[in-house]
C-alpha cells in the first residue's frame, strides 16, 4: 500500500482526517466523562457510608 | 397483570451489578469493531465514483447521526417508562443517555459540515434535515439544563421526562425530512424499505461501524447509569457492598 | 382506571398531542420548508420574483459553458419538464458536473437566473468507479428516455 497516497485521501486529506480526528476526540471524551461520572459517584457513596458508620459508633 | 418481575429487574442493586458485569464486554467489543471498521472504511473500501476518497467521511458521519436519533428514542422510552411505572431506574437511564446523545449529535453536525464544504460547496444550510438535527442538539442540551435546574431529583425526573417525550416527535421529522421536503441533504441510502443505494463493498464497514457505535453506547450508558444509581441511593445497605 | 393506567394515558396523550400539533404546524409552513424550487415551479410562477430564491435541478448534459478569460459559467437547469438558464461567477463545488443535481441561489433577470451561489446536491448512491462504469449504459439510456431531456 502506498502510504503517501493513503494520507492524501485523493485530495480530501484535510476533510477526511479532521472528521476522523474529531470522532476519535468525541469518543475519547465520552469514555473519560462516563468513567469519571461513575468514579465520582463511587467516591461520594463511599464517603457517605463512612460518615454513617462514624455516627453509629 | 402483575408487574413484579419488571420492578425486580429495575431494582437498583440488581441493575448495578448486571451493568457492572456487562460494561467490559460492551467496551472491548466496541473497541474491536470500531478499529476494524475504521481500517475497512479508510483502507479496504473502494473510493466512490463521484466523491473519491472524500466519501469515507460517511463512516463516521452516518453512524453518529444514527446514534444521535437512536439515543434520543432510548431516552424518551426510558422517560416514559419512568413516568408511567414510577421507576427511578428508568429516569436514571434517561438522564444517563442525554450527554451521550448530545455528543453524537454534535459529532454528526460537525462531520456533516466538514463533508458538506468540499462536496456541496457550503459548511451549512438551513434546510429541513440540518435544521431538525440542530434542534435535536438543543433538545438534548435543554433536557440536561432542565434537570440541572431542580434540586429535587424526583421533580427533575418528571419535568425532564415530559420534555424528552415532547421532543421525540423530532426524530421521525429528522428521518423523513429528506423525503417530505426538498432539501440539500440527499435521501437515505440504507434505512429504507428498498435495496440499499450503496455498494456492498462500502456497506459492510458502515454496518460494522454502526454496530461498534451501538456497543460503545452500551458501554457508556452502563457506566453513567451505575453512577446515577449510586447518586440516587442514599444510605442503602447494599451500597456498602457495592463500594 | 388505576393511577398507573391514568399515567399511561397521559404519556400517550402528550406524544400524540404534540405529534398532531406538529403535523399541522408543518403542513401550514410547508412552503417555507422547501429548500428550493424546481424549474417547473419557476415557470409556473410559483417562485417569488421580487426576492432571492433557490432553484434546484439537474445540470443539462452539454449545456455547461465557460466564458473565456473569466470565472463566469452558464448552464441550463432542468427537471426534465422545464428549463432555466443560469449564469454564475465564482468557484463551483467538487460535485458540480453535467447530469448532476445542483441548487442555485439568486434571482431571475428576465429569462435568465443570475446565481450568487451554486451548491451541488448529491444523490444517495455510493459505488466504486468500476460499478458506475458498468451501469453507465443503463443510466445514459434512462436519461435520454426521460421526457424533455434533449
XYZ file of C-alpha atoms in Angstrom:
450
model
C 0.000 0.000 0.000
C 1.268 3.443 -0.886
C 1.333 5.329 2.424
C 1.638 8.792 0.965
C -1.339 8.200 -1.306
C -3.265 6.899 1.669
C -2.626 10.036 3.710
C -3.509 12.303 0.790
C -7.006 10.765 0.565
C -7.338 11.770 -3.054
C -7.004 15.453 -2.195
C -9.548 15.324 0.640
C -6.939 14.776 3.366
C -7.916 17.856 5.379
C -11.592 16.980 5.440
C -11.284 13.221 5.966
C -8.629 13.363 8.692
C -10.344 16.220 10.530
C -13.586 14.192 10.589
C -11.895 11.045 11.884
C -9.814 13.016 14.380
C -12.898 14.778 15.715
C -14.702 11.448 16.005
C -11.806 9.962 17.984
C -11.841 13.038 20.213
C -15.576 12.790 20.948
C -15.393 9.048 21.609
C -12.453 9.591 23.978
C -14.297 12.402 25.735
C -17.325 10.161 26.263
C -15.088 7.408 27.587
C -13.393 9.751 30.024
C -16.591 11.523 31.115
C -18.518 8.271 31.715
C -15.661 6.785 33.750
C -15.345 9.965 35.770
C -19.071 10.197 36.416
C -19.088 6.621 37.756
C -15.891 7.031 39.788
C -17.099 10.281 41.370
C -20.383 8.672 42.386
C -18.494 5.748 43.908
C -16.208 8.010 45.924
C -19.161 10.045 47.163
C -21.106 6.908 48.124
C -18.111 5.535 49.995
C -17.753 8.770 51.917
C -21.445 8.725 52.838
C -21.067 5.177 54.147
C -18.047 6.082 56.248
C -19.883 9.044 57.732
C -22.850 6.829 58.563
C -20.598 4.300 60.259
C -18.865 7.003 62.301
C -22.204 8.280 63.506
C -23.177 4.769 64.635
C -20.038 4.176 66.693
C -51.384 -8.194 35.106
C -48.509 -8.429 37.522
C -45.540 -6.160 37.126
C -43.412 -7.600 39.918
C -40.797 -9.053 37.532
C -40.478 -5.626 35.990
C -39.863 -3.940 39.313
C -37.420 -6.618 40.363
C -35.385 -6.111 37.207
C -35.448 -2.405 37.928
C -34.190 -2.793 41.484
C -31.059 -0.673 41.872
C -28.687 -3.313 43.355
C -29.663 -5.828 40.699
C -29.196 -3.328 37.866
C -25.943 -2.015 39.354
C -24.443 -5.498 39.391
C -25.658 -6.504 35.915
C -24.437 -3.249 34.352
C -21.064 -3.672 36.018
C -20.540 -7.136 34.594
C -21.815 -6.198 31.122
C -19.863 -2.984 30.626
C -16.415 -4.545 29.962
C -17.890 -6.807 27.272
C -19.515 -3.848 25.571
C -16.313 -1.856 25.886
C -13.892 -4.351 24.377
C -16.294 -5.480 21.644
C -16.947 -1.882 20.604
C -13.230 -1.069 20.542
C -12.551 -4.076 18.326
C -15.434 -3.287 15.957
C -14.648 0.428 15.676
C -10.984 -0.267 14.909
C -11.905 -2.922 12.336
C -14.492 -0.630 10.718
C -12.058 2.296 10.635
C -9.452 0.214 8.823
C -12.060 -1.248 6.493
C -13.593 2.129 5.734
C -10.336 4.025 5.241
C -8.241 1.371 3.514
C -10.177 -1.602 2.211
C -13.379 0.015 0.920
C -13.125 1.315 -2.660
C -13.306 5.046 -3.386
C -16.635 6.448 -4.576
C -17.220 7.049 -8.279
C -18.156 10.699 -7.677
C -16.688 11.738 -4.338
C -13.459 9.748 -4.489
C -11.874 9.268 -1.088
C -13.921 12.141 0.333
C -16.893 9.803 0.736
C -15.052 7.980 3.567
C -16.397 10.622 5.958
C -19.622 8.598 5.615
C -18.220 6.014 8.042
C -18.111 8.457 10.923
C -20.949 10.782 9.886
C -23.758 8.278 9.275
C -23.143 6.171 12.426
C -23.033 9.250 14.655
C -26.211 10.618 13.035
C -27.881 7.233 13.546
C -26.768 7.141 17.186
C -27.992 10.686 17.806
C -31.541 9.577 16.942
C -31.298 6.100 18.467
C -30.125 7.552 21.792
C -32.986 10.039 21.841
C -35.562 7.283 21.312
C -34.000 5.232 24.118
C -34.042 8.317 26.342
C -37.693 9.106 25.574
C -38.814 5.499 26.099
C -36.945 5.343 29.414
C -38.504 8.662 30.456
C -41.976 7.389 29.511
C -41.487 4.150 31.447
C -40.256 6.198 34.400
C -43.380 8.373 34.300
C -45.881 5.535 33.958
C -44.395 2.931 36.310
C -42.690 5.401 38.654
C -39.398 3.568 38.235
C -36.433 5.625 39.370
C -34.024 3.445 37.429
C -35.772 4.332 34.157
C -35.430 8.048 34.903
C -31.796 7.464 35.786
C -31.274 5.688 32.447
C -32.838 8.619 30.577
C -30.538 11.018 32.407
C -27.530 8.835 31.536
C -28.437 8.919 27.814
C -28.560 12.704 27.423
C -24.864 13.652 27.426
C -24.001 10.685 25.198
C -26.730 11.606 22.725
C -25.687 15.248 22.737
C -22.106 14.307 21.897
C -23.211 12.077 18.995
C -25.463 14.845 17.691
C -22.611 17.336 17.830
C -20.397 14.836 16.008
C -23.000 14.244 13.300
C -23.377 18.002 12.746
C -19.629 18.655 12.756
C -18.647 15.814 10.426
C -21.573 16.657 8.160
C -20.379 20.230 7.966
C -16.824 19.132 7.152
C -18.188 16.818 4.472
C -20.544 19.431 3.036
C -17.844 22.016 2.384
C -15.989 20.208 -0.417
C -18.959 18.281 -1.843
C -21.909 20.664 -1.659
C -19.828 23.823 -1.555
C -21.046 25.029 1.848
C -20.454 24.321 5.548
C -24.075 24.846 6.487
C -27.521 25.415 5.005
C -30.842 25.859 6.755
C -32.583 23.003 5.002
C -35.066 20.793 6.854
C -32.612 17.951 7.578
C -29.807 20.063 9.002
C -32.145 22.335 10.938
C -34.039 19.461 12.569
C -30.760 17.773 13.551
C -29.606 21.046 15.131
C -32.922 21.154 17.002
C -32.088 17.669 18.335
C -28.869 19.031 19.829
C -30.834 21.799 21.555
C -33.335 19.241 22.865
C -30.521 17.280 24.489
C -28.965 20.438 25.925
C -32.361 21.686 27.105
C -33.046 18.330 28.749
C -29.758 18.491 30.653
C -30.241 22.129 31.629
C -33.765 21.408 32.855
C -32.536 18.532 35.012
C -29.776 20.665 36.444
C -32.232 23.398 37.402
C -34.020 21.220 40.003
C -32.577 20.341 43.390
C -35.158 17.648 43.986
C -34.292 14.603 41.802
C -37.932 13.463 41.651
C -39.148 16.756 40.261
C -36.188 16.868 37.880
C -37.143 13.383 36.673
C -40.770 14.272 35.990
C -40.175 17.631 34.332
C -37.328 16.397 32.131
C -39.281 13.257 31.174
C -42.074 15.420 29.754
C -39.535 17.382 27.716
C -37.980 14.132 26.442
C -41.426 12.893 25.360
C -42.359 16.166 23.679
C -39.071 16.200 21.777
C -39.335 12.639 20.467
C -41.579 13.902 17.662
C -38.462 15.485 16.170
C -36.883 12.071 15.490
C -39.261 10.993 12.689
C -39.090 14.553 11.368
C -35.298 14.297 11.062
C -35.539 10.920 9.393
C -38.238 11.789 6.862
C -37.258 15.445 6.285
C -35.317 14.429 3.170
C -38.419 12.739 1.703
C -41.064 15.237 2.780
C -39.350 18.413 1.658
C -36.777 19.408 -0.912
C -33.502 19.535 0.957
C -29.851 19.896 0.069
C -29.196 16.690 2.003
C -29.787 13.557 -0.096
C -32.374 10.888 0.840
C -31.463 7.800 2.881
C -29.095 5.243 1.355
C -29.654 2.410 3.824
C -32.607 2.943 6.174
C -35.415 2.491 3.674
C -37.733 -0.291 2.512
C -35.673 -0.974 -0.546
C -32.318 -2.279 -1.638
C -29.575 -0.057 -0.152
C -28.239 2.502 -2.645
C -24.712 1.754 -1.595
C -22.385 -0.876 -2.962
C -21.911 -3.941 -0.742
C -18.137 -3.379 -0.504
C -18.895 0.046 1.011
C -21.858 -1.102 3.068
C -20.027 -3.712 5.182
C -17.726 -1.254 7.002
C -20.715 1.043 7.555
C -22.617 -1.722 9.323
C -19.512 -2.655 11.330
C -19.099 0.943 12.447
C -22.769 1.283 13.405
C -22.535 -1.945 15.426
C -19.366 -0.640 17.076
C -21.031 2.671 17.965
C -24.054 0.834 19.291
C -21.878 -1.258 21.644
C -19.934 1.839 22.604
C -23.239 3.454 23.600
C -23.984 0.328 25.664
C -20.694 0.739 27.480
C -21.045 4.469 28.110
C -24.652 4.239 29.277
C -23.784 1.355 31.646
C -21.012 3.383 33.271
C -23.095 6.526 33.585
C -26.158 4.664 34.812
C -24.107 2.998 37.579
C -23.039 6.454 38.657
C -26.651 7.676 38.588
C -27.785 4.706 40.707
C -25.161 5.405 43.363
C -26.030 9.097 43.427
C -29.727 8.372 43.987
C -29.394 5.586 46.555
C -28.652 7.155 49.895
C -27.709 5.052 52.919
C -28.896 1.811 51.397
C -27.268 -1.263 52.871
C -26.120 -2.693 49.603
C -24.132 0.473 48.892
C -21.637 -0.786 51.459
C -21.034 -3.901 49.429
C -21.088 -2.070 46.114
C -18.382 0.356 47.105
C -58.762 3.224 35.934
C -55.749 2.643 38.149
C -53.355 5.536 38.678
C -50.793 3.724 36.545
C -53.218 3.440 33.651
C -54.033 7.113 34.018
C -50.361 7.980 33.790
C -50.047 5.733 30.749
C -52.886 7.577 29.050
C -51.216 10.894 29.929
C -47.928 9.845 28.360
C -49.640 8.622 25.191
C -51.700 11.827 25.091
C -48.577 14.013 25.348
C -46.837 12.244 22.470
C -49.967 12.094 20.308
C -50.916 15.703 21.048
C -47.500 17.084 20.253
C -47.360 14.893 17.159
C -50.668 16.158 15.803
C -49.872 19.788 16.634
C -46.505 19.493 14.892
C -48.059 17.845 11.860
C -50.489 20.765 11.469
C -47.775 23.347 12.012
C -45.513 21.698 9.442
C -48.390 21.491 6.981
C -49.067 25.196 7.396
C -45.420 26.128 6.907
C -44.813 23.549 4.200
C -43.834 26.145 1.607
C -41.182 27.675 3.850
C -39.627 24.286 4.474
C -38.927 23.730 0.807
C -35.304 24.475 0.372
C -35.575 25.133 -3.356
C -37.994 25.482 -6.259
C -37.946 23.268 -9.325
C -37.705 24.740 -12.827
C -41.359 23.736 -13.335
C -42.403 25.792 -10.298
C -40.387 28.752 -11.570
C -42.085 28.588 -14.968
C -45.495 28.288 -13.311
C -44.782 31.485 -11.403
C -44.852 29.804 -8.001
C -41.493 31.247 -7.015
C -41.442 34.902 -5.917
C -39.751 37.125 -8.482
C -39.031 40.013 -6.134
C -36.670 38.324 -3.717
C -33.743 35.939 -3.839
C -34.778 32.291 -4.326
C -33.170 28.911 -4.786
C -33.734 26.799 -7.860
C -32.766 23.134 -7.875
C -32.468 20.734 -10.771
C -30.056 18.796 -12.922
C -27.346 20.444 -14.998
C -28.356 19.567 -18.526
C -25.805 17.480 -20.415
C -23.807 19.607 -22.856
C -25.146 22.916 -21.539
C -22.162 23.967 -19.398
C -20.144 26.781 -20.998
C -17.330 28.862 -19.557
C -16.734 32.387 -20.746
C -13.067 32.542 -21.801
C -10.878 34.729 -19.586
C -13.370 34.965 -16.704
C -14.872 32.881 -13.894
C -18.311 33.150 -15.435
C -20.120 29.953 -16.367
C -23.518 29.393 -17.863
C -25.536 26.218 -17.768
C -29.136 25.047 -18.006
C -31.030 23.655 -15.033
C -33.675 21.108 -15.899
C -36.165 18.873 -14.116
C -36.898 17.041 -17.392
C -40.034 19.148 -17.800
C -38.876 22.763 -17.810
C -35.538 24.504 -18.144
C -33.962 27.543 -16.507
C -30.788 29.059 -17.969
C -28.354 30.081 -15.225
C -25.284 32.273 -15.179
C -22.828 32.258 -12.292
C -19.465 33.787 -11.488
C -17.348 32.046 -8.866
C -15.959 28.754 -7.654
C -18.039 25.636 -8.264
C -18.174 22.771 -5.706
C -16.367 19.486 -6.429
C -19.525 17.586 -7.230
C -20.662 20.124 -9.822
C -20.830 18.409 -13.198
C -23.210 17.885 -16.061
C -26.025 15.485 -15.237
C -25.598 16.228 -11.522
C -28.159 17.869 -9.247
C -27.354 21.424 -8.151
C -29.089 24.201 -6.235
C -28.527 27.799 -7.329
C -29.397 30.808 -5.167
C -30.074 34.119 -6.864
C -32.841 35.927 -8.714
C -34.467 35.940 -12.113
C -33.225 38.566 -14.534
C -35.642 38.341 -17.416
C -35.462 34.747 -18.630
C -32.074 34.141 -17.109
C -31.398 33.153 -13.496
C -28.402 35.028 -12.096
C -26.881 32.917 -9.305
C -24.880 34.264 -6.399
C -24.164 30.808 -5.035
C -24.215 27.320 -6.535
C -24.351 24.220 -4.315
C -24.035 20.658 -5.568
C -26.607 18.153 -4.408
C -25.516 14.563 -4.372
C -27.743 11.547 -4.607
C -27.929 8.652 -2.181
C -25.902 6.303 -4.395
C -22.421 5.222 -3.418
C -20.431 2.824 -5.606
C -16.909 2.192 -6.821
C -15.968 3.656 -10.251
C -15.948 0.182 -11.906
C -19.535 -0.427 -10.868
C -20.536 3.048 -12.075
C -18.889 2.343 -15.441
C -20.758 -0.915 -15.831
C -24.025 0.860 -15.004
C -23.358 3.789 -17.310
C -25.047 2.461 -20.474
C -28.241 1.953 -18.457
C -28.076 5.403 -16.900
C -27.495 7.100 -20.256
C -30.360 5.170 -21.763
C -32.596 6.204 -18.861
C -31.567 9.863 -19.223
C -32.251 10.092 -22.934
C -35.552 8.277 -22.483
C -36.751 10.820 -19.921
C -39.192 13.344 -21.405
C -37.815 16.743 -22.307
C -34.213 15.880 -21.556
C -32.915 16.656 -25.021
